[in-house]
JSON list of C-alpha atoms in Angstrom, two decimals:
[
{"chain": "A", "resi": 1, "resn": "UNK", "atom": "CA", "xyz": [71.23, 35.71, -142.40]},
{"chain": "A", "resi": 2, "resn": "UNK", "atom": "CA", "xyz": [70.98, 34.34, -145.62]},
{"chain": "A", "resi": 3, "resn": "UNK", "atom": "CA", "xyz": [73.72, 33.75, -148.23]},
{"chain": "A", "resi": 4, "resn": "UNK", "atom": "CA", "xyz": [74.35, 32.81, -151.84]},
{"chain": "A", "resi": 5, "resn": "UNK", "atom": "CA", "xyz": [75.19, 29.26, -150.95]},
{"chain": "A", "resi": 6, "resn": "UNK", "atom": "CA", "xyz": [72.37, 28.37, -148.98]},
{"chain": "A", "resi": 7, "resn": "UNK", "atom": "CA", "xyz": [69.59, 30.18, -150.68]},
{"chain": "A", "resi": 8, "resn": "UNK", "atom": "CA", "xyz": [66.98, 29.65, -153.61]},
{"chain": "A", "resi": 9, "resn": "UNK", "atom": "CA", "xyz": [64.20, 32.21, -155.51]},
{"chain": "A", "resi": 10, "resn": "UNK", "atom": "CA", "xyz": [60.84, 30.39, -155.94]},
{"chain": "A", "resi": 11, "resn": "UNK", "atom": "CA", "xyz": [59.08, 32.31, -157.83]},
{"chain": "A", "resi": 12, "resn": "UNK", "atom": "CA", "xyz": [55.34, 31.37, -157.85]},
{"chain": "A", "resi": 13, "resn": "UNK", "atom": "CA", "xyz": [52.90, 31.64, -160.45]},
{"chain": "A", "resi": 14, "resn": "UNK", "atom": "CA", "xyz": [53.69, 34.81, -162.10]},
{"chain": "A", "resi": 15, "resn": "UNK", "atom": "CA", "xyz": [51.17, 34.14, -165.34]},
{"chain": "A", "resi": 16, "resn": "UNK", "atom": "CA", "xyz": [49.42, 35.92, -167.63]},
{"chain": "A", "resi": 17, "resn": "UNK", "atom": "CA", "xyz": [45.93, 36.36, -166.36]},
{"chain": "A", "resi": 18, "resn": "UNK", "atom": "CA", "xyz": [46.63, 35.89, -162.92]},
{"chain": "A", "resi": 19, "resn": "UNK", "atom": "CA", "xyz": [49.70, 38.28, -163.32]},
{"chain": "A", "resi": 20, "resn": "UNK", "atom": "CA", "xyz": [47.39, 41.17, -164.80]},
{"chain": "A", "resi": 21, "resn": "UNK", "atom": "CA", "xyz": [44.25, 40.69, -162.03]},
{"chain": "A", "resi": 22, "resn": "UNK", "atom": "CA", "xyz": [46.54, 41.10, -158.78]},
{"chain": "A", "resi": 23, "resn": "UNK", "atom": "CA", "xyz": [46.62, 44.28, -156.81]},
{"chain": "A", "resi": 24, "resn": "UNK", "atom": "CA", "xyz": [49.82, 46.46, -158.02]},
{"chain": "A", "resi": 25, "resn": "UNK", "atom": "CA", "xyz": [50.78, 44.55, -160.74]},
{"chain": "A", "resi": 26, "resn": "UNK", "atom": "CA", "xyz": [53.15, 45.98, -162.58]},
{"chain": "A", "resi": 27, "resn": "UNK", "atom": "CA", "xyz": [55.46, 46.80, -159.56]},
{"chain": "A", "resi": 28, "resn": "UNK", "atom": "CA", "xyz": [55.32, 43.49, -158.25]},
{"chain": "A", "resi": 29, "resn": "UNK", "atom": "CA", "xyz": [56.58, 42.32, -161.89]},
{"chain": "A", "resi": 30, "resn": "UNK", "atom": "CA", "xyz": [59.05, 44.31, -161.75]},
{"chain": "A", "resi": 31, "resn": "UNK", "atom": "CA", "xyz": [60.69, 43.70, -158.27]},
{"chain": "A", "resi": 32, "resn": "UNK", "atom": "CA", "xyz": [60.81, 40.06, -158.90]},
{"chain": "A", "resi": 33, "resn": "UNK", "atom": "CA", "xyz": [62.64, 40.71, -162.02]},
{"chain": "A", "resi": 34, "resn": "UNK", "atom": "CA", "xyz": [65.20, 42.98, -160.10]},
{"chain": "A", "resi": 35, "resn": "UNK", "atom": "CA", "xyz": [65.66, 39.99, -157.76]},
{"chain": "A", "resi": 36, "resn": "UNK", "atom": "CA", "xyz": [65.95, 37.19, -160.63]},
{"chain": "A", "resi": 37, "resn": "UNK", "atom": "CA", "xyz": [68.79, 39.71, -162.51]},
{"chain": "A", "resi": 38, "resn": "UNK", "atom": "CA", "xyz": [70.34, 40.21, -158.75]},
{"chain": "A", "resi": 39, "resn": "UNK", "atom": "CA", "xyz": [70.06, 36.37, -158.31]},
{"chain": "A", "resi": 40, "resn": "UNK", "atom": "CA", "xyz": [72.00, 35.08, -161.55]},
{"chain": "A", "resi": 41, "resn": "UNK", "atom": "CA", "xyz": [74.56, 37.71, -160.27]},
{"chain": "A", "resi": 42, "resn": "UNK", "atom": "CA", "xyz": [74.71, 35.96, -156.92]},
{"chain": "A", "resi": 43, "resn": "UNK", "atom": "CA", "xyz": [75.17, 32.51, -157.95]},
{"chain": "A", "resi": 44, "resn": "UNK", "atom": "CA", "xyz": [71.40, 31.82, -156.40]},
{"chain": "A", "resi": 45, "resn": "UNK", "atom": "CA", "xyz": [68.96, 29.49, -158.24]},
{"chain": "A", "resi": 46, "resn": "UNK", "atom": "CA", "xyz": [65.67, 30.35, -159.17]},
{"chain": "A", "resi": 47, "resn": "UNK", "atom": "CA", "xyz": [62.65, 28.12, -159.44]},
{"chain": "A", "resi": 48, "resn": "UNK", "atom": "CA", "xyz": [59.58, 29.29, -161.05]},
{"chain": "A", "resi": 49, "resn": "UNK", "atom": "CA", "xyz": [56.12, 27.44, -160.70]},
{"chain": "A", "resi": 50, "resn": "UNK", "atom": "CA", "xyz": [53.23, 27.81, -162.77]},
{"chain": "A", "resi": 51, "resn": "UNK", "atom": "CA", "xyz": [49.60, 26.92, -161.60]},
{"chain": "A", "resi": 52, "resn": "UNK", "atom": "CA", "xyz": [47.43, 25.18, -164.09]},
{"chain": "A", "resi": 53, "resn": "UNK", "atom": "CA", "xyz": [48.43, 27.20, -167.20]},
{"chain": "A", "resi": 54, "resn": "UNK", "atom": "CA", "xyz": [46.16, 25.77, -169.42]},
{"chain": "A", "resi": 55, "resn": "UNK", "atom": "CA", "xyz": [43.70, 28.18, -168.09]},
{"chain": "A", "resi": 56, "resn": "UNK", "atom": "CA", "xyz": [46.08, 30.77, -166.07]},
{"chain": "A", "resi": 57, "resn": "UNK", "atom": "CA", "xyz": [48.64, 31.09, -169.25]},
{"chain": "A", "resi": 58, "resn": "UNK", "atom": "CA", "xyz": [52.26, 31.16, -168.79]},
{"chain": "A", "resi": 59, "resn": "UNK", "atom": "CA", "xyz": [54.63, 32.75, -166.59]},
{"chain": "A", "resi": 60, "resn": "UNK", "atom": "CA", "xyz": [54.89, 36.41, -168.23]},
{"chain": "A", "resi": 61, "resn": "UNK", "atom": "CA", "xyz": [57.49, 36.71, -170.51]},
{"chain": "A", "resi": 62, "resn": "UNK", "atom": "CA", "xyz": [59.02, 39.89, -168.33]},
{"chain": "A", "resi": 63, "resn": "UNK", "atom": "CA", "xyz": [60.33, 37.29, -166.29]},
{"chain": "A", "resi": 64, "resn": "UNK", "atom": "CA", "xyz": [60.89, 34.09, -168.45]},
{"chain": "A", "resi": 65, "resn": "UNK", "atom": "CA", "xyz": [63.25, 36.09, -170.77]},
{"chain": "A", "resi": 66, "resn": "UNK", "atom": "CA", "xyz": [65.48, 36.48, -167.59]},
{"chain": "A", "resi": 67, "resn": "UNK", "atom": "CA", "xyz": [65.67, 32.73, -166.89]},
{"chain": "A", "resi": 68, "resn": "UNK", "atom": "CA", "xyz": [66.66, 31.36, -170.39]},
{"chain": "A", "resi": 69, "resn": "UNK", "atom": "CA", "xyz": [66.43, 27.72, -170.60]},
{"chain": "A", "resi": 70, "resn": "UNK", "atom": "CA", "xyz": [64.12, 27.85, -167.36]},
{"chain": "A", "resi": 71, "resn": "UNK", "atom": "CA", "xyz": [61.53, 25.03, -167.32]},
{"chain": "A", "resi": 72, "resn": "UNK", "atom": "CA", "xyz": [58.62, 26.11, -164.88]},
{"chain": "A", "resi": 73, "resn": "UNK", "atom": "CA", "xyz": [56.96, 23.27, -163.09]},
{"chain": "A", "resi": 74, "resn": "UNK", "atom": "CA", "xyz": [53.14, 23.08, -163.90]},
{"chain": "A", "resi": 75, "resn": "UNK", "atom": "CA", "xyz": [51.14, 22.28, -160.87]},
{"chain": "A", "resi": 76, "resn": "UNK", "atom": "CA", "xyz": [47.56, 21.89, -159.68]},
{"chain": "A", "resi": 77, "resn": "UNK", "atom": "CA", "xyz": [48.09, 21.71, -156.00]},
{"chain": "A", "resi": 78, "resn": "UNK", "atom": "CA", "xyz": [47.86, 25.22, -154.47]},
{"chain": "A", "resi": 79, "resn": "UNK", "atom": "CA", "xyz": [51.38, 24.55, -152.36]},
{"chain": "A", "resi": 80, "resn": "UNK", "atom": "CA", "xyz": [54.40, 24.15, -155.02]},
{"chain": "A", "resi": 81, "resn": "UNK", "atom": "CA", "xyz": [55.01, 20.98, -152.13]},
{"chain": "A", "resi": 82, "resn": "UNK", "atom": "CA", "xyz": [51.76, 19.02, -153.39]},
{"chain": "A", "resi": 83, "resn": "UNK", "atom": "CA", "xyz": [53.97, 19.18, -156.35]},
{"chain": "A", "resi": 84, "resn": "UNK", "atom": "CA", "xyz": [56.25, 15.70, -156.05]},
{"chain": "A", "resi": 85, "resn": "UNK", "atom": "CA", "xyz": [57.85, 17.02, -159.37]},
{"chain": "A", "resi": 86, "resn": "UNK", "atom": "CA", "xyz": [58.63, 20.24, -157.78]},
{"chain": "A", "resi": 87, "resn": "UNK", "atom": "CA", "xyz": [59.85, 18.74, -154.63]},
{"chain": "A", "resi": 88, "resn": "UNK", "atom": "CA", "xyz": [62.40, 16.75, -156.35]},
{"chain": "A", "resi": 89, "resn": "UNK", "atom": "CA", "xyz": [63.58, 19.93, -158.12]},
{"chain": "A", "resi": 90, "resn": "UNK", "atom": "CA", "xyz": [63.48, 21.81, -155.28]},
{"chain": "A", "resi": 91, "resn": "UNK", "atom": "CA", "xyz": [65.51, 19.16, -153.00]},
{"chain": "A", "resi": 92, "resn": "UNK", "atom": "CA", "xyz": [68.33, 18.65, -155.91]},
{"chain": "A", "resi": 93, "resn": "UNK", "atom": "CA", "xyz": [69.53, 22.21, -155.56]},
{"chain": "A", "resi": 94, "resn": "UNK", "atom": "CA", "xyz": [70.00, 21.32, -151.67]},
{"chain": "A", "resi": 95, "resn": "UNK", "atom": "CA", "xyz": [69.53, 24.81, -150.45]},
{"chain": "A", "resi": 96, "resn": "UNK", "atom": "CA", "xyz": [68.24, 25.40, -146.69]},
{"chain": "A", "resi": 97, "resn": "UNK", "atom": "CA", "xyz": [66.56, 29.08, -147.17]},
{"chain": "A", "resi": 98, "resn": "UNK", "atom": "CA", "xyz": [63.71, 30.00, -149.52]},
{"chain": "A", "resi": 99, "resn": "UNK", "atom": "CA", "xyz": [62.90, 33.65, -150.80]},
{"chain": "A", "resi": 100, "resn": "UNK", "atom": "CA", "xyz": [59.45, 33.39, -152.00]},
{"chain": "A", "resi": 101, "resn": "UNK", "atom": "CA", "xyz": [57.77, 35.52, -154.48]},
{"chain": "A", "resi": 102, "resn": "UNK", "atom": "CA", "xyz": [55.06, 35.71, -156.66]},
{"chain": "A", "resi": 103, "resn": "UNK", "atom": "CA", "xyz": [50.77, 35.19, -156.19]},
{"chain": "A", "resi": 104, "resn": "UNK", "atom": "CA", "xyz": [48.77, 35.08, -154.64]},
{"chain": "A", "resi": 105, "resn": "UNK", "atom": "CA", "xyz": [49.59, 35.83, -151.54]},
{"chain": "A", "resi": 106, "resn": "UNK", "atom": "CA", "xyz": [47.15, 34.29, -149.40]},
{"chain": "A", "resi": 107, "resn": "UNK", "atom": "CA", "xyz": [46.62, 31.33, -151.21]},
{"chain": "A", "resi": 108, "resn": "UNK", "atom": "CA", "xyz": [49.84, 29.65, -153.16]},
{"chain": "A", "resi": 109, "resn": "UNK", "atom": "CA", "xyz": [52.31, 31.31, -151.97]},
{"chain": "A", "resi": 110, "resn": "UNK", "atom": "CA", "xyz": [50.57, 31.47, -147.96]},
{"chain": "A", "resi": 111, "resn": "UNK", "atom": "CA", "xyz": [50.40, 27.51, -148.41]},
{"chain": "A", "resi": 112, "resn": "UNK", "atom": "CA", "xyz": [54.10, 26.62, -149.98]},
{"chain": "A", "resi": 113, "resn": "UNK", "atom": "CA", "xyz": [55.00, 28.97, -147.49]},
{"chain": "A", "resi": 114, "resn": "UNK", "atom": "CA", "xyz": [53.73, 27.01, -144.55]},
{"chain": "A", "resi": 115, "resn": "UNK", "atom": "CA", "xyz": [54.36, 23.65, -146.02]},
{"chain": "A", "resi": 116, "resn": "UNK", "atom": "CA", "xyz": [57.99, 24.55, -146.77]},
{"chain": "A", "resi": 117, "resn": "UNK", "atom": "CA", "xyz": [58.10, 25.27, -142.72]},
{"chain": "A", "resi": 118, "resn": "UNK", "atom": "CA", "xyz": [57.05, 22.17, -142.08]},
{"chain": "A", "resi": 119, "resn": "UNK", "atom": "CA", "xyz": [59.60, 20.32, -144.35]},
{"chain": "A", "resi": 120, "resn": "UNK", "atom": "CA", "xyz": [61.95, 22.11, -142.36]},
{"chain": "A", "resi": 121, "resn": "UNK", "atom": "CA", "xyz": [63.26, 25.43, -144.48]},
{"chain": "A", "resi": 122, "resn": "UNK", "atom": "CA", "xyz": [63.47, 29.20, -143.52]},
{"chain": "A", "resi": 123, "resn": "UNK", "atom": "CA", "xyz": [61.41, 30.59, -145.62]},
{"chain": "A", "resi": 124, "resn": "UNK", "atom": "CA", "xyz": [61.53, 34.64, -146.22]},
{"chain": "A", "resi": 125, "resn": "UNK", "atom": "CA", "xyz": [58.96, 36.47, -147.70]},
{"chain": "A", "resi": 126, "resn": "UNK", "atom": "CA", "xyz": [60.02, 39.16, -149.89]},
{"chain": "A", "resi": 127, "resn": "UNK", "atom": "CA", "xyz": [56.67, 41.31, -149.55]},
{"chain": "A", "resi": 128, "resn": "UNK", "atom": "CA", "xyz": [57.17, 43.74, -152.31]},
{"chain": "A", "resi": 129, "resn": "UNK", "atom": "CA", "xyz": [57.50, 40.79, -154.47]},
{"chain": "A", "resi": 130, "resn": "UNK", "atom": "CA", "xyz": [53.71, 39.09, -153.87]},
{"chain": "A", "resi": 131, "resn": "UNK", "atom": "CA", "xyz": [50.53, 40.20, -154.04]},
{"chain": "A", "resi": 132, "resn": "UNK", "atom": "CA", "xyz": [46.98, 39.11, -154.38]},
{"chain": "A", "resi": 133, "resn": "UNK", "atom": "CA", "xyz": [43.97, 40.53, -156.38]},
{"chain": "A", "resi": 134, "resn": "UNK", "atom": "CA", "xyz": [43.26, 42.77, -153.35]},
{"chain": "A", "resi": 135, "resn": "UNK", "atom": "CA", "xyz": [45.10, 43.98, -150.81]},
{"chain": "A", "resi": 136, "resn": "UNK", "atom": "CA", "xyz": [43.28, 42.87, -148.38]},
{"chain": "A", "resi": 137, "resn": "UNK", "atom": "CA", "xyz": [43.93, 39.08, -149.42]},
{"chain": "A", "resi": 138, "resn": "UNK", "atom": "CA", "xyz": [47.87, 40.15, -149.99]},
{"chain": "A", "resi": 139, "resn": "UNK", "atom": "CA", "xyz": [48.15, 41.63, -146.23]},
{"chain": "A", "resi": 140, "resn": "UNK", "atom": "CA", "xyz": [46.13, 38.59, -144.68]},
{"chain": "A", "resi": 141, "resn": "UNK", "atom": "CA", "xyz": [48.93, 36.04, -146.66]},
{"chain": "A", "resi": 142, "resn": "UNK", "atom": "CA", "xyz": [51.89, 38.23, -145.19]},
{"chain": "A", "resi": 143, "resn": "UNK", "atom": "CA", "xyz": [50.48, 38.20, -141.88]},
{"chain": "A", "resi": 144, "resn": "UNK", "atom": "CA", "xyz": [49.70, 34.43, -141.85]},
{"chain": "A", "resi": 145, "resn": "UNK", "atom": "CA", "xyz": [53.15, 33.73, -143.37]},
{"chain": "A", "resi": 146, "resn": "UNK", "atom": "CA", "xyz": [54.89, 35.46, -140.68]},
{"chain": "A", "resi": 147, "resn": "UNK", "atom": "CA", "xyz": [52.83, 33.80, -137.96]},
{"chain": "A", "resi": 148, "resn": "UNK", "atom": "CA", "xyz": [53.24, 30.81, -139.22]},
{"chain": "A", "resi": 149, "resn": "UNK", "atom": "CA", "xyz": [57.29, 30.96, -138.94]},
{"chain": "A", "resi": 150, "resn": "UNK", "atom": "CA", "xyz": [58.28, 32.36, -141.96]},
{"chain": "A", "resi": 151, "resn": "UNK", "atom": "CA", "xyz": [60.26, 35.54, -142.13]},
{"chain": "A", "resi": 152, "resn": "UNK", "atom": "CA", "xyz": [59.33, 39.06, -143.77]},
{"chain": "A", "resi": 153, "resn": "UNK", "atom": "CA", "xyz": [62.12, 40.40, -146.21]},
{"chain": "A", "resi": 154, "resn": "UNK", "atom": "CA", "xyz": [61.72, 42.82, -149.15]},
{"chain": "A", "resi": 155, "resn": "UNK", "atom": "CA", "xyz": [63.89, 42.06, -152.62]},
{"chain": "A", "resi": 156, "resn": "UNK", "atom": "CA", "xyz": [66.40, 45.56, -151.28]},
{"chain": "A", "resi": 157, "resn": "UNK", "atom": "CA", "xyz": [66.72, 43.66, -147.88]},
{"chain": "A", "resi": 158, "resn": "UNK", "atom": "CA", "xyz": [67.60, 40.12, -149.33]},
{"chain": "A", "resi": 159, "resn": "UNK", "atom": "CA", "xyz": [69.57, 41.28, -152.25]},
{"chain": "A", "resi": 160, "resn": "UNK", "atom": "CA", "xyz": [71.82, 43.21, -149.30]},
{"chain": "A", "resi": 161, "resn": "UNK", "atom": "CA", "xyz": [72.20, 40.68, -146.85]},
{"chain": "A", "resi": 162, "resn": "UNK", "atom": "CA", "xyz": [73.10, 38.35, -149.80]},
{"chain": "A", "resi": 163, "resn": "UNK", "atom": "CA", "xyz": [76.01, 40.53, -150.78]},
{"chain": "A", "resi": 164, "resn": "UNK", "atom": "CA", "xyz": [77.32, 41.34, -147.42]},
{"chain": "A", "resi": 165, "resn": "UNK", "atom": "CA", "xyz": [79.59, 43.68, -148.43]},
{"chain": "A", "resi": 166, "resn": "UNK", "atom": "CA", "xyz": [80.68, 46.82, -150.90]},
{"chain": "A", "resi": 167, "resn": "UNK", "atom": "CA", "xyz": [83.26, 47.22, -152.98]},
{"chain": "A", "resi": 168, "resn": "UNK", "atom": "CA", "xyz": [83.23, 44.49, -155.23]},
{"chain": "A", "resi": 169, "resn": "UNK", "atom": "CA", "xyz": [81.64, 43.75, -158.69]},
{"chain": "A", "resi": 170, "resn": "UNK", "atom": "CA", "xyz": [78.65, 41.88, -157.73]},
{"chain": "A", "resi": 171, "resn": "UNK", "atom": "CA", "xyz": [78.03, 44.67, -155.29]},
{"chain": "A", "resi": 172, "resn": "UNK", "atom": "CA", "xyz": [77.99, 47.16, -158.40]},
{"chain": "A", "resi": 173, "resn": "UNK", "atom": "CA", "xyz": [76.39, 45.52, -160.93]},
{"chain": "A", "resi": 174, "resn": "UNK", "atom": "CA", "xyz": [73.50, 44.79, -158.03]},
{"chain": "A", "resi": 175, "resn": "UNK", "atom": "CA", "xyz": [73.32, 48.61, -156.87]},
{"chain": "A", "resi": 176, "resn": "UNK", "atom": "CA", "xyz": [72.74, 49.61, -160.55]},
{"chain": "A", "resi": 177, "resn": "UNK", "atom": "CA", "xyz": [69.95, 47.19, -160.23]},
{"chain": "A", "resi": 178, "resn": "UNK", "atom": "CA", "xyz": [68.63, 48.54, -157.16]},
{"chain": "A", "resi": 179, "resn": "UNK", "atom": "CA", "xyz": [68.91, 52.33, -158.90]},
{"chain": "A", "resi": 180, "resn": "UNK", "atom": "CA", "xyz": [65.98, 51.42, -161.26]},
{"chain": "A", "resi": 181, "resn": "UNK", "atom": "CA", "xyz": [63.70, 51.06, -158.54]}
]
């Protein structure tokens, strides 16, 4: 099970072009902004990555006006790990369990996924948080992630098993997330 001190958000090249051409968009957007709003609440750490955004743009502003002060990590590699920039980021914040998000599925996000195994993290995939310009592409990513090693979460799931509990105020102000769904 994850928890709040062990775990991170990647959040991988959610930009503007590349944002607008994947399959189911818009809901995709928005489930990765429930889970960076249920992260700050949780004490978790998001890192966001943006794929050469000279030509991709920049991560949508839906998401970057959640994360003020965030500083994505421009990268040309297809794994955020080709990225020694991000992997010095990534390795400061010292946390064991990655919840990836973001596109496409079966190309970024399939190959941080499997590098990050091999670097030795659990990596979950929260699936209604990716997605690729079909869904074809986005099914074959989440099926090679989870063969690979990495597990299969959804943002409800992980937002859950990082609470562990009711009754308190994180748990509130993260259910009245969760209600917008």
């Amino acid at each position: 099970m994850i928890t709040p001190e062990e775990t991170l958000l990647l959040v991988i090249d959610v930009q503007g072009r590349l944002a607008q051409s994947v399959h189911g968009s818009d809901g995709v957007v928005a489930a990765i902004g429930r889970m960076i709003r249920a992260s700050r609440i949780l004490e978790v750490p998001v890192l966001v990555t943006e794929q050469y955004p000279k030509g991709l743009g920049r991560t949508v502003d839906a998401l970057m006006e959640l994360l003020p002060g965030a500083q994505p990590v421009e990268k040309l590699s297809f794994s955020c790990c080709g990225n020694e920039g991000f992997m010095e980021r990534l390795r400061a914040f010292g946390r064991n369990d990655i919840l990836l998000a973001g596109m496409e599925t079966h190309v970024c996000v399939y190959q941080t996924a499997v590098e990050l195994l091999d670097f030795g993290y659990n990596v979950h995939l929260l699936t209604d948080a990716v997605s690729s310009r079909t869904e074809e592409n986005r099914a074959l990513g989440i099926r090679c992630i989870e063969k690979a090693g990495g597990a299969l979460s959804s943002t409800e799931m992980a937002m859950f098993e990082l609470l562990r509990e009711a009754g308190t105020d994180r748990f509130k102000a993260v259910s009245a997330i969760l209600k917008e769904a």
